[in-house]
Coordinates of C-alpha atoms in Angstrom, one line a residue:
M65 CA 125.3 76.6 66.2
S66 CA 125.6 79.0 69.1
T67 CA 126.3 82.7 68.7
F68 CA 127.8 84.8 71.3
Y69 CA 127.5 88.6 71.2
S70 CA 130.0 91.2 72.5
G71 CA 130.1 94.9 72.9
Q72 CA 131.1 95.2 69.2
N73 CA 127.6 93.9 68.3
G74 CA 125.8 96.6 70.4
Q75 CA 124.4 99.9 69.3
L76 CA 122.3 102.6 71.0
K77 CA 120.2 104.8 68.8
L78 CA 118.0 107.9 69.4
K79 CA 114.9 108.7 67.5
T80 CA 115.6 111.9 65.6
S81 CA 112.6 112.3 63.4
A82 CA 109.0 112.4 64.6
D83 CA 107.0 114.8 62.4
G84 CA 104.4 112.2 61.5
V85 CA 105.0 112.6 57.8
T86 CA 108.5 111.3 57.1
P87 CA 109.6 107.8 58.2
E88 CA 111.0 107.5 61.7
V89 CA 114.8 108.0 61.7
Y90 CA 117.0 106.5 64.4
T91 CA 120.6 107.9 64.7
P92 CA 123.4 106.0 66.5
L93 CA 124.4 107.8 69.6
G94 CA 128.1 108.7 69.0
K95 CA 130.6 106.7 71.0
V96 CA 128.6 104.5 73.4
T97 CA 130.7 102.4 75.7
N98 CA 127.8 100.4 77.2
W99 CA 124.0 100.2 77.7
Q100 CA 121.9 98.1 80.0
F101 CA 118.4 97.7 81.1
D102 CA 116.6 96.0 84.1
Q103 CA 113.0 94.9 84.2
S104 CA 111.2 94.0 87.3
M105 CA 107.6 92.9 88.1
S106 CA 105.7 93.5 91.4
P107 CA 103.5 90.5 92.1
L108 CA 100.0 91.2 93.5
G109 CA 98.9 89.1 96.4
T110 CA 95.7 87.1 96.1
T111 CA 95.8 85.4 99.4
S112 CA 92.5 85.3 101.3
L113 CA 91.8 84.8 105.0
Q114 CA 91.3 81.0 104.8
D115 CA 94.4 80.3 102.8
T116 CA 97.5 78.7 104.4
D117 CA 100.0 79.8 101.8
Q118 CA 100.4 83.1 99.9
T119 CA 99.3 83.2 96.2
F120 CA 100.1 85.8 93.6
I121 CA 99.3 87.1 90.2
V122 CA 101.4 89.1 87.8
G123 CA 101.4 92.8 88.7
L124 CA 102.9 95.9 87.3
R125 CA 106.2 95.8 85.4
S126 CA 108.8 98.5 85.5
M127 CA 111.9 98.9 83.4
T128 CA 114.9 101.2 84.0
G129 CA 118.3 101.4 82.2
S130 CA 121.5 103.3 81.7
A131 CA 124.2 104.0 79.2
T132 CA 127.6 105.6 79.1
L133 CA 128.9 107.7 76.2
Y134 CA 132.1 109.4 75.5
Y135 CA 131.6 113.2 75.5
Y136 CA 133.2 114.7 72.5
D137 CA 132.7 117.3 69.7
D138 CA 132.0 116.0 66.2
T139 CA 132.3 118.9 63.8
S140 CA 130.8 118.5 60.3
G141 CA 131.3 121.8 58.4
T142 CA 130.1 124.6 60.7
T143 CA 127.8 122.3 62.7
T144 CA 129.0 120.7 65.9
T145 CA 127.1 117.6 67.0
N146 CA 127.4 115.5 70.1
S147 CA 124.7 113.0 71.0
A148 CA 125.9 112.8 74.6
K149 CA 125.3 116.6 74.8
T150 CA 121.8 116.1 73.3
L151 CA 120.9 113.6 76.1
I152 CA 122.6 115.6 78.9
D153 CA 120.8 118.8 77.7
N154 CA 117.5 116.9 78.3
I155 CA 118.1 116.5 82.0
I156 CA 120.7 119.2 83.0
I157 CA 118.6 122.2 82.2
A158 CA 120.0 125.7 82.6
R159 CA 118.2 128.4 84.5
K160 CA 116.2 131.0 82.5
N161 CA 118.4 133.9 83.5
T162 CA 121.2 134.6 86.0
A163 CA 118.8 136.4 88.4
S164 CA 116.5 133.3 88.8
A165 CA 118.5 130.7 90.6
G166 CA 115.6 128.4 91.2
I167 CA 113.8 128.6 87.9
A168 CA 114.7 126.5 84.9
V169 CA 112.8 125.7 81.8
R170 CA 111.2 122.3 82.5
N171 CA 110.6 120.9 79.0
Q172 CA 111.8 117.3 79.0
P173 CA 109.9 115.5 76.2
P174 CA 110.0 111.7 76.2
L175 CA 112.9 110.3 74.1
V176 CA 112.7 107.1 72.1
L177 CA 115.8 104.8 72.2
E178 CA 116.7 101.7 70.3
L179 CA 118.9 99.2 72.1
C180 CA 120.4 97.1 69.3
V181 CA 122.4 93.9 68.7
V182 CA 123.8 93.8 65.2
E183 CA 124.5 90.4 63.7
G184 CA 125.9 90.8 60.2
T185 CA 123.2 92.5 58.1
A186 CA 120.5 91.6 60.7
T187 CA 119.7 93.8 63.7
K188 CA 117.8 92.7 66.7
L189 CA 116.4 95.6 68.7
M190 CA 114.2 96.8 71.5
R191 CA 112.6 100.2 71.1
I192 CA 111.6 102.1 74.3
E193 CA 110.2 105.5 75.2
V194 CA 112.2 106.9 78.1
L195 CA 112.3 109.8 80.5
L196 CA 115.9 110.6 81.5
T197 CA 116.2 110.4 85.3
G198 CA 119.9 111.0 85.9
A199 CA 123.1 112.2 84.3
S200 CA 126.7 112.3 85.4
M201 CA 130.0 113.2 83.8
N202 CA 133.4 111.9 84.7
M203 CA 136.7 113.4 83.9
A204 CA 139.9 111.7 85.1
V205 CA 143.6 111.9 84.3
G206 CA 144.4 109.6 81.4
E207 CA 140.8 109.0 80.5
V208 CA 138.3 110.4 78.0
L209 CA 135.5 112.6 79.3
S210 CA 132.4 110.4 79.6
A211 CA 128.8 111.0 80.3
A212 CA 126.5 108.4 82.0
I213 CA 122.7 108.7 81.8
S214 CA 120.0 106.7 83.5
F215 CA 116.4 106.4 82.3
Q216 CA 112.9 105.2 83.2
V217 CA 111.0 103.4 80.5
N218 CA 107.5 104.7 79.9
G219 CA 105.2 101.9 78.9
A220 CA 106.0 98.5 77.4
P221 CA 109.0 98.0 75.0
L222 CA 108.6 97.1 71.4
F223 CA 110.7 94.1 70.3
D224 CA 112.1 93.1 67.0
D225 CA 113.6 89.7 67.8
L226 CA 115.8 90.7 70.7

């Protein structure tokens, strides 16, 4: 029997625990409207002078992706959390002080994301270490404030039946 998946089956999670002692924890990223990834491979030419046709071998792979999240405040007690803000704060970095226009703290650690497809009680996922490469926010009349991020994957992904 065929199974089709829709946006309701998707999730995007962020690794929120990495102390090396406790098990890894992945927290769903708030209100995600979409995520996507693209992988490409650059073939390496192996053609020599006497050949009449080009030949290739598999070369380096590269993966990029993006996601869009609603930007909102989620208040639990006295703590306000917003996973879109967590991601945006990793790329849009404030300057150190008002006098130093060109100096910002450059401390962007790699993040680990899980791109998930949920099927009943089973979850198929791809875990990737990423560097955020872009962020944008969109505010329009009649729409919810949204934040779009783009990322470059660092290394090969880890799959769990995706």
